């Protein structure tokens, strides 16, 4: 794996739990999972291993990282269940996957802007780099309202609640290891009970 991938990959136990939650919460008509920042495949592999999805699409802009992701998927025996796309996720959603919206759930674990997020007691999602919360959600919502974001554990819940157009409350779950929160997933759209 690349040096930055070791830092950014979701721990396997967290990825498996996230995959389980999304699999059970998505309506049966949602047969496709699109991982917009697939990295080396930690979450992508967990989605493919769940057996829930007809197809998993993995998008990553770093070619060396995709190579690692494909290798990891093969090690886990799910390489035939994943289609990999190299490039900008927003371009690929718009140009290659635009017809899949009614059948899809989008998952995104976007770059958070480096380790600086750890020092903020509440992480301001408007300053997340290279994409702010608005810059992520607007193009994702053009494809489907069913979106799951993996974000820093200290993300501003008020900012997330303001983004929620379809529900009275935002669904947010902290994923923990050894009693400590590692990240938070926020669930948008018509995703059922978690």
PDB file of C-alpha atoms in Angstrom, residues 37-134:
ATOM      1  CA  UNK A  37     -13.278   7.863  -2.721  1.00  0.00           C
ATOM      2  CA  UNK A  38     -12.384   4.173  -2.744  1.00  0.00           C
ATOM      3  CA  UNK A  39      -8.722   4.465  -1.840  1.00  0.00           C
ATOM      4  CA  UNK A  40      -7.104   1.062  -1.411  1.00  0.00           C
ATOM      5  CA  UNK A  41     -10.496  -0.577  -1.049  1.00  0.00           C
ATOM      6  CA  UNK A  42     -11.074  -0.927   2.697  1.00  0.00           C
ATOM      7  CA  UNK A  43     -14.746   0.033   2.534  1.00  0.00           C
ATOM      8  CA  UNK A  44     -15.209  -1.141  -1.060  1.00  0.00           C
ATOM      9  CA  UNK A  45     -14.109  -4.660  -0.136  1.00  0.00           C
ATOM     10  CA  UNK A  46     -16.415  -4.722   2.887  1.00  0.00           C
ATOM     11  CA  UNK A  47     -19.359  -3.735   0.652  1.00  0.00           C
ATOM     12  CA  UNK A  48     -18.487  -6.453  -1.867  1.00  0.00           C
ATOM     13  CA  UNK A  49     -18.047  -9.062   0.879  1.00  0.00           C
ATOM     14  CA  UNK A  50     -21.489  -8.244   2.335  1.00  0.00           C
ATOM     15  CA  UNK A  51     -23.148 -10.028  -0.595  1.00  0.00           C
ATOM     16  CA  UNK A  52     -25.913  -7.388  -0.578  1.00  0.00           C
ATOM     17  CA  UNK A  53     -24.974  -5.470  -3.746  1.00  0.00           C
ATOM     18  CA  UNK A  54     -25.417  -6.581  -7.356  1.00  0.00           C
ATOM     19  CA  UNK A  55     -22.385  -4.434  -8.161  1.00  0.00           C
ATOM     20  CA  UNK A  56     -19.933  -2.221  -6.295  1.00  0.00           C
ATOM     21  CA  UNK A  57     -18.395   0.676  -8.207  1.00  0.00           C
ATOM     22  CA  UNK A  58     -15.143   2.064  -6.802  1.00  0.00           C
ATOM     23  CA  UNK A  59     -13.840   5.464  -7.875  1.00  0.00           C
ATOM     24  CA  UNK A  60     -10.321   6.660  -7.115  1.00  0.00           C
ATOM     25  CA  UNK A  61      -8.220   9.363  -8.755  1.00  0.00           C
ATOM     26  CA  UNK A  62      -4.761   8.037  -7.791  1.00  0.00           C
ATOM     27  CA  UNK A  63      -3.667   5.274 -10.168  1.00  0.00           C
ATOM     28  CA  UNK A  64      -1.134   3.774  -7.726  1.00  0.00           C
ATOM     29  CA  UNK A  65      -3.841   3.579  -5.074  1.00  0.00           C
ATOM     30  CA  UNK A  66      -6.258   1.844  -7.481  1.00  0.00           C
ATOM     31  CA  UNK A  67      -3.555  -0.727  -8.195  1.00  0.00           C
ATOM     32  CA  UNK A  68      -3.384  -1.427  -4.439  1.00  0.00           C
ATOM     33  CA  UNK A  69      -7.179  -1.546  -4.193  1.00  0.00           C
ATOM     34  CA  UNK A  70      -7.474  -4.086  -6.991  1.00  0.00           C
ATOM     35  CA  UNK A  71      -4.741  -6.181  -5.395  1.00  0.00           C
ATOM     36  CA  UNK A  72      -6.490  -6.060  -2.011  1.00  0.00           C
ATOM     37  CA  UNK A  73      -9.848  -6.994  -3.567  1.00  0.00           C
ATOM     38  CA  UNK A  74      -8.207 -10.009  -5.180  1.00  0.00           C
ATOM     39  CA  UNK A  75      -6.702 -11.058  -1.825  1.00  0.00           C
ATOM     40  CA  UNK A  76     -10.197 -10.970  -0.307  1.00  0.00           C
ATOM     41  CA  UNK A  77     -11.719 -12.849  -3.260  1.00  0.00           C
ATOM     42  CA  UNK A  78     -14.102 -10.052  -4.304  1.00  0.00           C
ATOM     43  CA  UNK A  79     -12.279  -8.622  -7.327  1.00  0.00           C
ATOM     44  CA  UNK A  80     -15.031  -9.870  -9.685  1.00  0.00           C
ATOM     45  CA  UNK A  81     -17.709  -7.982  -7.720  1.00  0.00           C
ATOM     46  CA  UNK A  82     -16.059  -4.551  -8.061  1.00  0.00           C
ATOM     47  CA  UNK A  83     -15.750  -2.245 -11.073  1.00  0.00           C
ATOM     48  CA  UNK A  84     -12.931   0.281 -10.658  1.00  0.00           C
ATOM     49  CA  UNK A  85     -12.909   3.758 -12.186  1.00  0.00           C
ATOM     50  CA  UNK A  86      -9.811   5.927 -12.334  1.00  0.00           C
ATOM     51  CA  UNK A  87     -10.538   9.653 -12.235  1.00  0.00           C
ATOM     52  CA  UNK A  88     -12.486  12.431 -10.549  1.00  0.00           C
ATOM     53  CA  UNK A  89     -15.565  11.027  -8.822  1.00  0.00           C
ATOM     54  CA  UNK A  90     -17.771  13.959  -9.833  1.00  0.00           C
ATOM     55  CA  UNK A  91     -16.882  13.542 -13.530  1.00  0.00           C
ATOM     56  CA  UNK A  92     -17.397   9.779 -13.364  1.00  0.00           C
ATOM     57  CA  UNK A  93     -20.778  10.121 -11.623  1.00  0.00           C
ATOM     58  CA  UNK A  94     -21.903  12.645 -14.230  1.00  0.00           C
ATOM     59  CA  UNK A  95     -20.459  10.950 -17.333  1.00  0.00           C
ATOM     60  CA  UNK A  96     -20.272   7.199 -16.655  1.00  0.00           C
ATOM     61  CA  UNK A  97     -22.728   6.339 -13.870  1.00  0.00           C
ATOM     62  CA  UNK A  98     -25.472   8.942 -14.334  1.00  0.00           C
ATOM     63  CA  UNK A  99     -28.179   6.396 -15.228  1.00  0.00           C
ATOM     64  CA  UNK A 100     -27.634   4.341 -12.057  1.00  0.00           C
ATOM     65  CA  UNK A 101     -29.112   6.830  -9.574  1.00  0.00           C
ATOM     66  CA  UNK A 102     -32.474   5.105  -8.956  1.00  0.00           C
ATOM     67  CA  UNK A 103     -30.665   1.876  -8.084  1.00  0.00           C
ATOM     68  CA  UNK A 104     -27.737   3.316  -6.113  1.00  0.00           C
ATOM     69  CA  UNK A 105     -26.473   4.323  -2.714  1.00  0.00           C
ATOM     70  CA  UNK A 106     -23.450   6.618  -2.679  1.00  0.00           C
ATOM     71  CA  UNK A 107     -20.819   6.091  -0.011  1.00  0.00           C
ATOM     72  CA  UNK A 108     -18.030   8.613   0.395  1.00  0.00           C
ATOM     73  CA  UNK A 109     -15.131   8.770   2.786  1.00  0.00           C
ATOM     74  CA  UNK A 110     -13.687  11.991   1.386  1.00  0.00           C
ATOM     75  CA  UNK A 111     -10.293  13.465   2.204  1.00  0.00           C
ATOM     76  CA  UNK A 112     -10.629  15.460   5.416  1.00  0.00           C
ATOM     77  CA  UNK A 113      -7.713  17.802   4.802  1.00  0.00           C
ATOM     78  CA  UNK A 114      -4.938  16.004   6.671  1.00  0.00           C
ATOM     79  CA  UNK A 115      -4.450  15.316  10.393  1.00  0.00           C
ATOM     80  CA  UNK A 116      -5.418  18.873  11.426  1.00  0.00           C
ATOM     81  CA  UNK A 117      -9.011  17.731  12.000  1.00  0.00           C
ATOM     82  CA  UNK A 118      -7.825  16.005  15.190  1.00  0.00           C
ATOM     83  CA  UNK A 119      -7.073  19.303  16.938  1.00  0.00           C
ATOM     84  CA  UNK A 120     -10.527  20.846  16.437  1.00  0.00           C
ATOM     85  CA  UNK A 121     -13.018  20.181  19.255  1.00  0.00           C
ATOM     86  CA  UNK A 122     -15.749  20.535  16.583  1.00  0.00           C
ATOM     87  CA  UNK A 123     -14.701  20.009  12.966  1.00  0.00           C
ATOM     88  CA  UNK A 124     -16.010  22.717  10.627  1.00  0.00           C
ATOM     89  CA  UNK A 125     -17.203  20.901   7.505  1.00  0.00           C
ATOM     90  CA  UNK A 126     -17.164  24.114   5.474  1.00  0.00           C
ATOM     91  CA  UNK A 127     -13.358  24.095   5.736  1.00  0.00           C
ATOM     92  CA  UNK A 128     -12.854  20.411   4.893  1.00  0.00           C
ATOM     93  CA  UNK A 129     -10.299  20.118   2.063  1.00  0.00           C
ATOM     94  CA  UNK A 130     -10.261  19.617  -0.831  1.00  0.00           C
ATOM     95  CA  UNK A 131     -14.093  19.438  -0.792  1.00  0.00           C
ATOM     96  CA  UNK A 132     -16.433  21.124   1.658  1.00  0.00           C
ATOM     97  CA  UNK A 133     -19.662  19.439   2.732  1.00  0.00           C
ATOM     98  CA  UNK A 134     -21.669  21.478   0.199  1.00  0.00           C
TER      99      UNK A 134
END
